[in-house]
Coordinates of C-alpha atoms in Angstrom, one line a residue:
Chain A
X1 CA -2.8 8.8 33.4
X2 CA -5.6 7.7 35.8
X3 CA -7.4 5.1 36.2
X4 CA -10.9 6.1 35.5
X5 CA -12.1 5.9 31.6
X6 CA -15.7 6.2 31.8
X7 CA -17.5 6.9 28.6
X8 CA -17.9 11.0 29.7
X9 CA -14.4 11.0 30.4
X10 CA -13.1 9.8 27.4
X11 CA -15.9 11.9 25.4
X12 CA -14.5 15.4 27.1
X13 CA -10.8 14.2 26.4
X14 CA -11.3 13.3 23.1
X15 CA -9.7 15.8 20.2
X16 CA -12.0 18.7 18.7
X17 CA -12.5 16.8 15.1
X18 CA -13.2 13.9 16.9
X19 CA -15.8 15.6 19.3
X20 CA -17.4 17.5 16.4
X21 CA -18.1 13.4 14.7
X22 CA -19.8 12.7 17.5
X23 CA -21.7 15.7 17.9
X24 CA -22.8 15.3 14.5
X25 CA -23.4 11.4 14.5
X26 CA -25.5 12.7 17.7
X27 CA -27.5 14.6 15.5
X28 CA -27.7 13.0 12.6
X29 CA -29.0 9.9 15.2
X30 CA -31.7 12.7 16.7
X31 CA -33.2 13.3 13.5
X32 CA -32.9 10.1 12.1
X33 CA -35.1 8.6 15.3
X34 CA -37.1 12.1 15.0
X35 CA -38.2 11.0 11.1
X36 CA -39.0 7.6 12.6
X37 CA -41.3 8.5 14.9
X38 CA -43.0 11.2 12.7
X39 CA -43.5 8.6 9.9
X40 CA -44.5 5.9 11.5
X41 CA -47.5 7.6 12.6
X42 CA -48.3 9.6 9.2
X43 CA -48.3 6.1 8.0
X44 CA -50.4 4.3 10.6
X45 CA -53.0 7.1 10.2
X46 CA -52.8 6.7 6.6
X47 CA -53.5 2.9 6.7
X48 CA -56.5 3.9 9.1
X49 CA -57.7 6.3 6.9
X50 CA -57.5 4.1 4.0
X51 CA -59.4 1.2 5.6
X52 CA -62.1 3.6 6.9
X53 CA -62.6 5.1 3.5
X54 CA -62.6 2.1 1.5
X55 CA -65.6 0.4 4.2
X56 CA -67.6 4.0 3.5
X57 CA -66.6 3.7 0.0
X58 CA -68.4 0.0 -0.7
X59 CA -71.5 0.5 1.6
X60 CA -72.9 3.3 -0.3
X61 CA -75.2 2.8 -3.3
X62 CA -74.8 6.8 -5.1
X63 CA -71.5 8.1 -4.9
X64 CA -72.2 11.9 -5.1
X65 CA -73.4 12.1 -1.0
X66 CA -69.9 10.6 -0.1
X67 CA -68.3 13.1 -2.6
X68 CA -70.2 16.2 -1.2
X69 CA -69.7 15.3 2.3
X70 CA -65.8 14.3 2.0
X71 CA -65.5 17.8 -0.2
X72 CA -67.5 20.0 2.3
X73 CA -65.3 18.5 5.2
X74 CA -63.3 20.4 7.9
X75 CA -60.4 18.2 7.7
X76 CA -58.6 18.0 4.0
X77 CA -58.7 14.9 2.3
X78 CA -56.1 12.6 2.4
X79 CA -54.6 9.8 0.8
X80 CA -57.6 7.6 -1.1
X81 CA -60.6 10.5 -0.2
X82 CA -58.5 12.9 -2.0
X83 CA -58.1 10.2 -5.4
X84 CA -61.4 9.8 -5.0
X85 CA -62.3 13.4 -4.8
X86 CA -60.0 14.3 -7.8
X87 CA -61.7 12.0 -10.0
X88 CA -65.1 12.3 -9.0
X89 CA -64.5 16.1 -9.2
X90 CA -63.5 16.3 -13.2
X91 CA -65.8 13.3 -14.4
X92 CA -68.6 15.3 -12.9
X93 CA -67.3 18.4 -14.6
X94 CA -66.5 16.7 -18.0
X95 CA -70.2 15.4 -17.6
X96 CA -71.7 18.3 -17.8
X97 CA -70.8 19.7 -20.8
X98 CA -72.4 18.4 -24.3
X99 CA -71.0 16.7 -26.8
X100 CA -68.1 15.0 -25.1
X101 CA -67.2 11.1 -25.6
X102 CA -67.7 8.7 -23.2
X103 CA -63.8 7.6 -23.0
X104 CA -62.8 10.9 -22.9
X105 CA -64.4 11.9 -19.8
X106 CA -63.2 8.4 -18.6
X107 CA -59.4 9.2 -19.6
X108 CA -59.7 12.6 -18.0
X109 CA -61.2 11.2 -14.9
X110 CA -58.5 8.6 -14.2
X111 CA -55.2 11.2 -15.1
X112 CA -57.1 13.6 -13.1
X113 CA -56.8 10.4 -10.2
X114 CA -53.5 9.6 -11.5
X115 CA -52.0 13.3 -11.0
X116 CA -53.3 12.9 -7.0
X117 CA -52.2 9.6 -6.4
X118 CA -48.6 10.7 -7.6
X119 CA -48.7 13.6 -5.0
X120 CA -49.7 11.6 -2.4
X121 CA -46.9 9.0 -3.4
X122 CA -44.7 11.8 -2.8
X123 CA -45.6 13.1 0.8
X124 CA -45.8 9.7 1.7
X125 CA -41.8 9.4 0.8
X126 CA -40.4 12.4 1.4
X127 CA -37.6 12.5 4.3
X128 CA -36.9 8.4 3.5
X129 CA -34.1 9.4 1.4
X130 CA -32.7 11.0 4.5
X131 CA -33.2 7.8 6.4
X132 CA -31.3 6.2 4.2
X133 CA -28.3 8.9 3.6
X134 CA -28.0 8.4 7.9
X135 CA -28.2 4.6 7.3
X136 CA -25.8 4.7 5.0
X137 CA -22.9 7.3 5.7
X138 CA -22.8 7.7 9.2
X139 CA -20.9 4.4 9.9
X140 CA -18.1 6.5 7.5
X141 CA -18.6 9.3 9.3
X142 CA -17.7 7.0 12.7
X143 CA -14.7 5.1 10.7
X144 CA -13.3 8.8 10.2
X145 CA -13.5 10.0 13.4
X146 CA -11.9 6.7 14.7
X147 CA -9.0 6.5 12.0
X148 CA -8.2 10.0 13.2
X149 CA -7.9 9.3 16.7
X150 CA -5.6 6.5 16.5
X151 CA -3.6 8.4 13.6
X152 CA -3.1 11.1 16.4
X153 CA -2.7 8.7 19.2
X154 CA -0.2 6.8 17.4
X155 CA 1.5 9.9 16.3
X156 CA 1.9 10.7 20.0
X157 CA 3.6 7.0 20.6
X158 CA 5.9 7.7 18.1
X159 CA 7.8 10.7 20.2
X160 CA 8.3 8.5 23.2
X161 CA 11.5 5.9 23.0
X162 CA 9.6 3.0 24.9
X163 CA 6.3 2.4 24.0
X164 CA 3.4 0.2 26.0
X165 CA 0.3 -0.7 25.5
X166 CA -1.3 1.0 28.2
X167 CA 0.0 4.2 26.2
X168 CA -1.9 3.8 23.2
X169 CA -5.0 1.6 24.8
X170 CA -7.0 4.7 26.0
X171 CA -6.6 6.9 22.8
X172 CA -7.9 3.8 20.3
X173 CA -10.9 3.2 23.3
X174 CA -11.4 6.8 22.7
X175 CA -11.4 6.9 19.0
X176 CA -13.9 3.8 18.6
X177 CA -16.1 5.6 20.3
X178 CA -16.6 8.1 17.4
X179 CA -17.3 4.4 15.4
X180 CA -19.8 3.4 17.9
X181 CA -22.0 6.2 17.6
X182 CA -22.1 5.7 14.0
X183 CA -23.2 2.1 14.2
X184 CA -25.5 3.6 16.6
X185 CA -27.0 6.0 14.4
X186 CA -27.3 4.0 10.9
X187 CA -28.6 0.6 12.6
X188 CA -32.0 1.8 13.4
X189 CA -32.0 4.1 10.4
X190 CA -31.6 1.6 7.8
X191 CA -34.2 -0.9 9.5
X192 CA -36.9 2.0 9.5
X193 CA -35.8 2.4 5.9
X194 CA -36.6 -1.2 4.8
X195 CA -39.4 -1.2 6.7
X196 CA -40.9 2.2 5.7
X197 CA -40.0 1.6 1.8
X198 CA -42.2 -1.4 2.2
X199 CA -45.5 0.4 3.8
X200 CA -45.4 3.1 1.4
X201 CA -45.1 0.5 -1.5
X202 CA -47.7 -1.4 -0.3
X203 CA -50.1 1.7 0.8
X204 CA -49.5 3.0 -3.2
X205 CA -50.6 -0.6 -4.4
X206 CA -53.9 -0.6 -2.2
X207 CA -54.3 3.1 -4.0
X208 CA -53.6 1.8 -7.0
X209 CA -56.3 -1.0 -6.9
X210 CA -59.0 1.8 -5.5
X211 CA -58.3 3.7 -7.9
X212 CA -58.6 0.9 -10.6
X213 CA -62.2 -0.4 -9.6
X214 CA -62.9 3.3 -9.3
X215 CA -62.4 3.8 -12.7
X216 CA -64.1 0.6 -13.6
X217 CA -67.3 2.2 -11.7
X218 CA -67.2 5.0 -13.2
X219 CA -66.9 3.4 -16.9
X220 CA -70.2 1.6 -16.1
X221 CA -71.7 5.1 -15.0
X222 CA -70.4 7.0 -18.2
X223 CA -71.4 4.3 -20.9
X224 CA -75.1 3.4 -19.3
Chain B
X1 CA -49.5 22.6 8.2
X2 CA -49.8 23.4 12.0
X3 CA -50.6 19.6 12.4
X4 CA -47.2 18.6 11.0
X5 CA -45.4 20.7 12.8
X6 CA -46.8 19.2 16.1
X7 CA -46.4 16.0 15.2
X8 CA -42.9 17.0 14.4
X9 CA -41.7 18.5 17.3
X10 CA -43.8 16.0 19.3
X11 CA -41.5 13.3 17.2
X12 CA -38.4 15.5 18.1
X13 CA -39.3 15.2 22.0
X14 CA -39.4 11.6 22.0
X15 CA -36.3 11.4 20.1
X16 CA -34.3 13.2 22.6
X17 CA -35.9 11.6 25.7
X18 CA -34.8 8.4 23.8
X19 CA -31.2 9.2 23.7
X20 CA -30.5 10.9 26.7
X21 CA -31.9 7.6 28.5
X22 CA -29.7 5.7 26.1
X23 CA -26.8 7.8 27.3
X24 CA -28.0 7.6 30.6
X25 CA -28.0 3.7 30.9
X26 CA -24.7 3.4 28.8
X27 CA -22.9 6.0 31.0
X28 CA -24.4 4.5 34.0
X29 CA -23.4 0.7 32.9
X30 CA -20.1 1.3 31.6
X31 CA -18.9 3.2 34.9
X32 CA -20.4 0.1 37.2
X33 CA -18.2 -2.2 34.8
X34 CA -15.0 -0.8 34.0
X35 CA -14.0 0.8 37.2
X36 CA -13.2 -1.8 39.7
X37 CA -13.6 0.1 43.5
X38 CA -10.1 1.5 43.8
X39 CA -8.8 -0.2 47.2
X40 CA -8.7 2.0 49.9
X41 CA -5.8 2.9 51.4
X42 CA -4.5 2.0 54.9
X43 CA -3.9 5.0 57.5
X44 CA -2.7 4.3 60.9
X45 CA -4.6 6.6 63.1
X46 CA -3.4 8.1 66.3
X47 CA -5.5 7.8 68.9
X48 CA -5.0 10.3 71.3
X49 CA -6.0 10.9 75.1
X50 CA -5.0 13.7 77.6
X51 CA -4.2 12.6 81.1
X52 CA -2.4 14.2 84.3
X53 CA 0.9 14.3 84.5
X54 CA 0.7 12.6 88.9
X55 CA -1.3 9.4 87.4
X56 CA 1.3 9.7 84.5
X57 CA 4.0 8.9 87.2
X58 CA 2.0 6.4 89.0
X59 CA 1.6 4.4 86.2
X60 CA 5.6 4.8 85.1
X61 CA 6.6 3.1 88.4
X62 CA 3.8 0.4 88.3
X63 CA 5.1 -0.7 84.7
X64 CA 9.3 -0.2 85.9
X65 CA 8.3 -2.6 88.8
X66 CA 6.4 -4.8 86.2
X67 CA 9.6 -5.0 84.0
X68 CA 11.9 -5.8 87.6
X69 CA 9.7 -8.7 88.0
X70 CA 9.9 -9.6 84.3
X71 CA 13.7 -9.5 84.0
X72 CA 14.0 -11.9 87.4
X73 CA 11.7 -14.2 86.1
X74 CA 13.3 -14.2 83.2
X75 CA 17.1 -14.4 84.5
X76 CA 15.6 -17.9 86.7
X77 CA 14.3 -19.3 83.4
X78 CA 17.3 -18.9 81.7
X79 CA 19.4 -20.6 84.4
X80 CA 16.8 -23.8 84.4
X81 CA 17.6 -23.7 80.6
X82 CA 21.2 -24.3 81.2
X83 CA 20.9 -26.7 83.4
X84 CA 18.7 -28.4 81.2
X85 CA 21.1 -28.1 78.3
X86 CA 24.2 -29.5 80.3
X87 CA 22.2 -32.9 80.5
X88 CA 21.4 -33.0 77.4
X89 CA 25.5 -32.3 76.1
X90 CA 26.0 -35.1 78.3
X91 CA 23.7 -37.8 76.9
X92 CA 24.3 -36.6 73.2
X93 CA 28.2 -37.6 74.1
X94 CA 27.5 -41.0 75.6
X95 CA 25.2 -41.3 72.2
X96 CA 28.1 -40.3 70.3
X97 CA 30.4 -42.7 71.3
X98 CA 27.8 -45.4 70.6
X99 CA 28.0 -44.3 66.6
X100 CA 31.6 -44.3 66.7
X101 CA 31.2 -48.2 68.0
X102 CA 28.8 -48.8 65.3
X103 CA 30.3 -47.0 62.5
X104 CA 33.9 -48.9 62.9
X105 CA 32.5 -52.3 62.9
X106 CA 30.3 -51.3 60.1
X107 CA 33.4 -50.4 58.3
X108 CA 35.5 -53.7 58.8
X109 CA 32.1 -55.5 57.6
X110 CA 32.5 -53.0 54.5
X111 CA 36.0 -54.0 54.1
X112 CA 35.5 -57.7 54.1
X113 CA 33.1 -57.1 51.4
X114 CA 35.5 -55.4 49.2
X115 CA 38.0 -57.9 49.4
X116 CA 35.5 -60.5 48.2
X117 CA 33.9 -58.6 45.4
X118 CA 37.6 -57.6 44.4
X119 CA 38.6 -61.5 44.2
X120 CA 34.8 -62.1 42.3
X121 CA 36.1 -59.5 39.7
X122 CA 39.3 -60.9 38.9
X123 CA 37.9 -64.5 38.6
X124 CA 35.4 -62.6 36.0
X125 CA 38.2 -61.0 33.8
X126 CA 39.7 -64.0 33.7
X127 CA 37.1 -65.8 32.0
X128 CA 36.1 -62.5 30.0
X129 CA 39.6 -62.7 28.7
X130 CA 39.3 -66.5 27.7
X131 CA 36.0 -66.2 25.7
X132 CA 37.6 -63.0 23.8
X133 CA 40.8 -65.2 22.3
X134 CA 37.8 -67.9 21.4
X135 CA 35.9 -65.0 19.8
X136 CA 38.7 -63.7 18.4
X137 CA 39.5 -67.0 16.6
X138 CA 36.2 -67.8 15.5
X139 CA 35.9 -64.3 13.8
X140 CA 39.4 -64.5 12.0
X141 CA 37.9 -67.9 10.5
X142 CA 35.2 -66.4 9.5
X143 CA 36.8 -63.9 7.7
X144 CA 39.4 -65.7 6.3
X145 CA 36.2 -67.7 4.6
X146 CA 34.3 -64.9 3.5
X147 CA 37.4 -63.4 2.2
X148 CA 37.5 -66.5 -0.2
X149 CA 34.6 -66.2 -1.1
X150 CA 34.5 -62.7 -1.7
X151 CA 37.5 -63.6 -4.3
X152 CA 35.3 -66.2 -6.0
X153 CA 32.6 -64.1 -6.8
X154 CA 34.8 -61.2 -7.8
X155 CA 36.4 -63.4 -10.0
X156 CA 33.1 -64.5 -11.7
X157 CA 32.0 -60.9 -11.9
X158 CA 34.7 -59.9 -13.9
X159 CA 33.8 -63.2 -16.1
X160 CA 30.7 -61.5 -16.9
X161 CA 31.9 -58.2 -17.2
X162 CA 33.5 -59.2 -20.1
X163 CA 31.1 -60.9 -21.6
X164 CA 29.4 -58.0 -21.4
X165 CA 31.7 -56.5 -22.7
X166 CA 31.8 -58.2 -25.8
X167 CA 28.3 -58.6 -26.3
X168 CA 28.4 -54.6 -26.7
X169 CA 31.3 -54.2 -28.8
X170 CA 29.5 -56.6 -30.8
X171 CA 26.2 -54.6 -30.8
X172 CA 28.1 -51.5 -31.6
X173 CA 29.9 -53.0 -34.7
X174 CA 26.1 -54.4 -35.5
X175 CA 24.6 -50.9 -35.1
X176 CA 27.2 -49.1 -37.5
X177 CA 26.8 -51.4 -39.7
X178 CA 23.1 -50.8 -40.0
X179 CA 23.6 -46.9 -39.2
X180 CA 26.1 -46.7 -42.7
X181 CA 23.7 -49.0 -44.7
X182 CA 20.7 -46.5 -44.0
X183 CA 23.3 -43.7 -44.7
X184 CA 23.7 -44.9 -48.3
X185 CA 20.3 -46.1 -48.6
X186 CA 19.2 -42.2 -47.5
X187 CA 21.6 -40.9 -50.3
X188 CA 20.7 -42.7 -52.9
X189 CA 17.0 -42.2 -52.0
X190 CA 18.6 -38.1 -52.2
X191 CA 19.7 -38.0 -55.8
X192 CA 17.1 -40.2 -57.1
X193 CA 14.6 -37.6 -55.3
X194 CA 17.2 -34.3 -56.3
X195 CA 17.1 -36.0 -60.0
X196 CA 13.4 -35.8 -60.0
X197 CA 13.3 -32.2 -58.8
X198 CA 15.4 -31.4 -61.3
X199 CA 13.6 -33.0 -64.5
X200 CA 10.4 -31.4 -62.9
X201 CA 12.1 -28.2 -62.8
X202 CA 13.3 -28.4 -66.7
X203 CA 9.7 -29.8 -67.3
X204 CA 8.0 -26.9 -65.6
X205 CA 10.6 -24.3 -67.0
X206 CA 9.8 -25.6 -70.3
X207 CA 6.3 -25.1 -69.6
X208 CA 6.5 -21.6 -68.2
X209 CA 8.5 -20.5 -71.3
X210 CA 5.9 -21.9 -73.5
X211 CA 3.6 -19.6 -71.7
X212 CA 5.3 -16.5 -71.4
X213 CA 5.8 -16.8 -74.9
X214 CA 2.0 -16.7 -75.3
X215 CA 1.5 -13.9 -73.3
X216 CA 4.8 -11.5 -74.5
X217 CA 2.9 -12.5 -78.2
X218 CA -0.1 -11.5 -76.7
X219 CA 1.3 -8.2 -75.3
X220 CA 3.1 -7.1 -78.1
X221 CA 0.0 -7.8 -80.5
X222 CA -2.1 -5.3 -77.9
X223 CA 0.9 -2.8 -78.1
X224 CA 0.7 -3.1 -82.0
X225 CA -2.9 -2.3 -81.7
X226 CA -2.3 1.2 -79.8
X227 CA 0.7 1.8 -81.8
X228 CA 0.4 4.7 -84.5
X229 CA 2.3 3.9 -87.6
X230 CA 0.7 7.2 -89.9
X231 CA 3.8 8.9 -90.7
X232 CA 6.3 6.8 -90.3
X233 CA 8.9 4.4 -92.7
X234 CA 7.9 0.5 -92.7
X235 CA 10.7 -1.6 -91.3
X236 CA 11.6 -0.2 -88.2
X237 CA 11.9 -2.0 -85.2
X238 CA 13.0 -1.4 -81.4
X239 CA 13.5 -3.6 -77.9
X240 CA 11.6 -2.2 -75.3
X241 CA 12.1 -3.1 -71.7
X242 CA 8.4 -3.2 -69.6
X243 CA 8.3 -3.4 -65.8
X244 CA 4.8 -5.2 -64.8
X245 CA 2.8 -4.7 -61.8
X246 CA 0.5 -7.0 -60.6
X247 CA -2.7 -7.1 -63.4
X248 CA -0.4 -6.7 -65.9
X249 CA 0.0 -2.9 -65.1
X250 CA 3.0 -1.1 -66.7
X251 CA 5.1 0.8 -64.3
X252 CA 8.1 1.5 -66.0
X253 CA 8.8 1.3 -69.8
X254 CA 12.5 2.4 -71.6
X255 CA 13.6 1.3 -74.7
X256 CA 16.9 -0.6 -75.0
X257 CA 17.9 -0.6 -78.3
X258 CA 16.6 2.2 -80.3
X259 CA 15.7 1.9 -83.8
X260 CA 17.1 5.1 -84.7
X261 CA 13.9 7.5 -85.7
X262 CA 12.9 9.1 -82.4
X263 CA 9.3 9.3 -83.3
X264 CA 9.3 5.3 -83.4
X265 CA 11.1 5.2 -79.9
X266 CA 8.4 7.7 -78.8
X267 CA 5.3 6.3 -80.2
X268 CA 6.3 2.9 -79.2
X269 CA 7.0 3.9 -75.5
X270 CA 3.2 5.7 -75.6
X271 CA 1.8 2.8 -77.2
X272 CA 2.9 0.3 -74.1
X273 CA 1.8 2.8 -72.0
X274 CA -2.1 3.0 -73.2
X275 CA -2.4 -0.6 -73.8
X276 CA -2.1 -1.1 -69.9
X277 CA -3.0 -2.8 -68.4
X278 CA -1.5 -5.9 -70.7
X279 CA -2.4 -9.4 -71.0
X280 CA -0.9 -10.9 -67.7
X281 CA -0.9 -14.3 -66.0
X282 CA -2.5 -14.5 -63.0
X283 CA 0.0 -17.4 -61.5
X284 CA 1.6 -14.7 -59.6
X285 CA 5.2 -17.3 -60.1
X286 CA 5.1 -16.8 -63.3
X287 CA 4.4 -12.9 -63.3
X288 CA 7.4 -12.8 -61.2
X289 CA 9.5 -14.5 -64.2
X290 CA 8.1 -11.4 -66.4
X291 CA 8.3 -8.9 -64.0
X292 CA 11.0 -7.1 -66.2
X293 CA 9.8 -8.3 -69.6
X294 CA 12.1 -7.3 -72.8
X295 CA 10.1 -7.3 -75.8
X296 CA 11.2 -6.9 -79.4
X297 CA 8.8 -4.6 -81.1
X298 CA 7.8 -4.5 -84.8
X299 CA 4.6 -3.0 -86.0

């Protein structure tokens, strides 16, 4: 046995279910840190958006320029433009037909709002779940790589008659390895979890309210 | 859709540059800590030169004559040494016999000393021996007193051991006495109580007897009314055993003594039957008295 256990070392002498742990605690870390990256941005850019919206939104007197503008834009809407577009959209359309009742064009406006908040809720939290799964099975995954190492390393001190420490030392180093990179993987995805969970919850509740004191604008419009 | 994908694999890129530094610094750092520079091992080199073999010779003779000068010089050193060590033998007898001189007067003083500290020991015993035979005396005294007075006070122990003694013979006697008097009181307190159960058993037999008779008049006058006499001669009468149930239902009825016409025997045994359930007490003690009731029957 030499001397030398440097981390490579022990990685290329470890056994093949053990290696395949780690390759896939390596991926799962990869994509995990992949996700966070990704979504941190989609969800700074969707605050930005948000806060530029809403400034345009309160500065304007008539409505209908900022509809056609947003509507007639290259880039598609996003986030609050495209609440506010839905709505707009069918309480302009429900206008313009006779003999309709203020409250219903109201209640079709707002599910019409409702319906495009609820997609946006969901591209705004797909791939958390995955965070989480990561977060929250790949220390297992690590714990099952390492109980298998020292199951086989053990197994090997039970053939020889006189057994030493510096026998079994290197095959347990080895095996906790495999926990390691689990810890390594799940720690940052369960933060960006928590801390994603909590943007998304609060960006829904600042759609929520637009699209509340939209409706409320919009009641004034349909019943003067 | 494009735009994702960008973002994505831009994402994906930073990802991996992140772990491979990761790796990087961990592979680096854990190789700097855990393996100590493995010592070096020593090597004796040869150092070799080529040189002719005349010079080779020259220098052979200079270094034999070098060792001749050596060994002389070493041969008169050794001699010197000698010399040196002979004087020194000499003064290290001289010195010798000096210690013998010492060492025999330091014995006789040694001796003296033992001779006095021998006589200083027996004068010692002596005494020793004297205050042991005064010890000795004092002690036997001593005990000879206690013992006396050991006898005294077993003597008036055993006094008051029997004092005791008597005192709880006495108590004993007392207690029997007073355990036999509550015995008797106890039994006659018995039959007075067994007397009373029994006159409130007769009293409450009476009672219940009274009241079965009320209720076997009761039944038979509600068998009467079911009974069918169209038909049949007057005078005729039969005993009819009745087993009750609870509510006064009938659940078995035979008659004991026949009254010879079977159509009686028949009509009777019907007649018990419909007029169930019959008048029963509800006491279930005294249901239990009629539970097999055996009824004379006359229409």
């Amino acid at each position: 046995m030499t001397a030398e256990h440097s981390i490579l070392d022990l990685i290329l002498n470890a056994s093949l279910l053990v290696q395949l742990v780690m390759l896939i605690l390596v991926m799962a870390s990869i994509i995990s840190w992949t996700m966070i990256f990704n979504k941190r941005k989609l969800l700074k850019d969707a605050r930005k958006h948000a806060t530029v919206f809403e400034d345009q939104f309160w500065s304007v007197d008539d409505l209908s320029p900022l509809y056609t503008r947003i509507s007639n834009s290259r880039y598609e809407p996003t986030g609050m433009e495209k609440i506010f577009e839905a709505g707009f959209k069918e309480f302009v359309r429900l206008q313009k037909q006779e003999r309709i009742d203020a409250d219903v064009i109201l209640d079709g406006a707002q599910r019409s709002m409702r319906i495009a908040m609820n997609k946006e809720m969901d591209d705004l939290e797909t791939n958390l779940s995955f965070l989480a799964t990561v977060g929250s099975t790949s220390p297992y995954i690590g714990l099952f790589g390492t109980v298998w190492g020292i199951m086989n390393s053990f197994q090997a001190l039970g053939m020889v008659q006189q057994a030493t420490i510096a026998m079994v030392a290197p095959g347990i180093s080895e095996a906790l390895i495999a926990t390691a990179m689990g810890l390594f993987a799940a720690i940052p995805a369960v933060i960006a979890y928590n801390r994603f969970s909590y943007d998304v919850e609060r960006l829904i509740n600042r759609y929520d309210n637009f699209m509340e004191e939209f409706a409320s604008i919009l009641h004034r419009h349909a019943h003067s | 859709m494009s735009k994702g994908w960008l973002l994505t694999s831009r994402s994906l890129l930073f990802s991996v540059v992140l772990h491979v530094v990761i790796a990087a610094i961990l592979l680096f750092s854990f190789n700097f800590s855990s393996t100590p520079p493995a010592p070096k091992p020593k090597v004796n080199i040869v150092k070799a030169t080529s040189v002719d073999k005349e010079q080779v010779e020259l220098e052979l003779k200079r270094l034999a004559d070098q060792e001749q000068a050596k060994k002389q010089a070493e041969i008169d050193r050794q001699k010197a040494i000698e010399k040196k060590a002979a004087e020194v033998e000499r003064k290290l007898k001289q010195e010798q016999k000096k210690l013998a001189e010492i060492k025999k007067k330091k014995e006789q003083e040694i001796k003296k000393k033992k001779q006095a500290e021998l006589k200083r020991k027996q004068e010692e015993k002596k005494q020793k021996e004297l205050e042991k035979k005064r010890k000795l005396e004092l002690e036997e005294k001593k005990k000879e007193e206690a013992e006396k007075k050991r006898l005294a006070e077993e003597k008036k122990r055993k006094e008051e051991e029997r004092k005791q003694k008597e005192a709880e013979a006495k108590r004993l006697e007392e207690e029997r006495r007073k355990k036999e008097e509550a015995e008797k009181k106890l039994a006659a307190e018995k039959a007075l109580q067994e007397q009373l159960e029994a006159e409130q058993q007769a009293l409450q037999e009476q009672q219940d007897a009274k009241e079965i008779d009320i209720y076997t008049r009761a039944i038979s006058r509600s068998i009467r009314d079911e009974f069918i006499t169209t038909g049949l001669p007057e005078g005729l009468s039969c005993v009819i055993r009745i087993r009750l149930l609870d509510g006064g239902k009938v659940a078995d009825v035979s008659i004991i003594e026949s009254s010879g016409n079977e159509l009686f025997d028949k009509r009777a045994e019907n007649a018990v039957y419909s007029a169930s359930p019959l008048p029963a007490p509800d006491d279930v003690r005294l249901l239990n008295k009629m539970r097999n009731l055996d009824l004379f029957f006359k229409p």
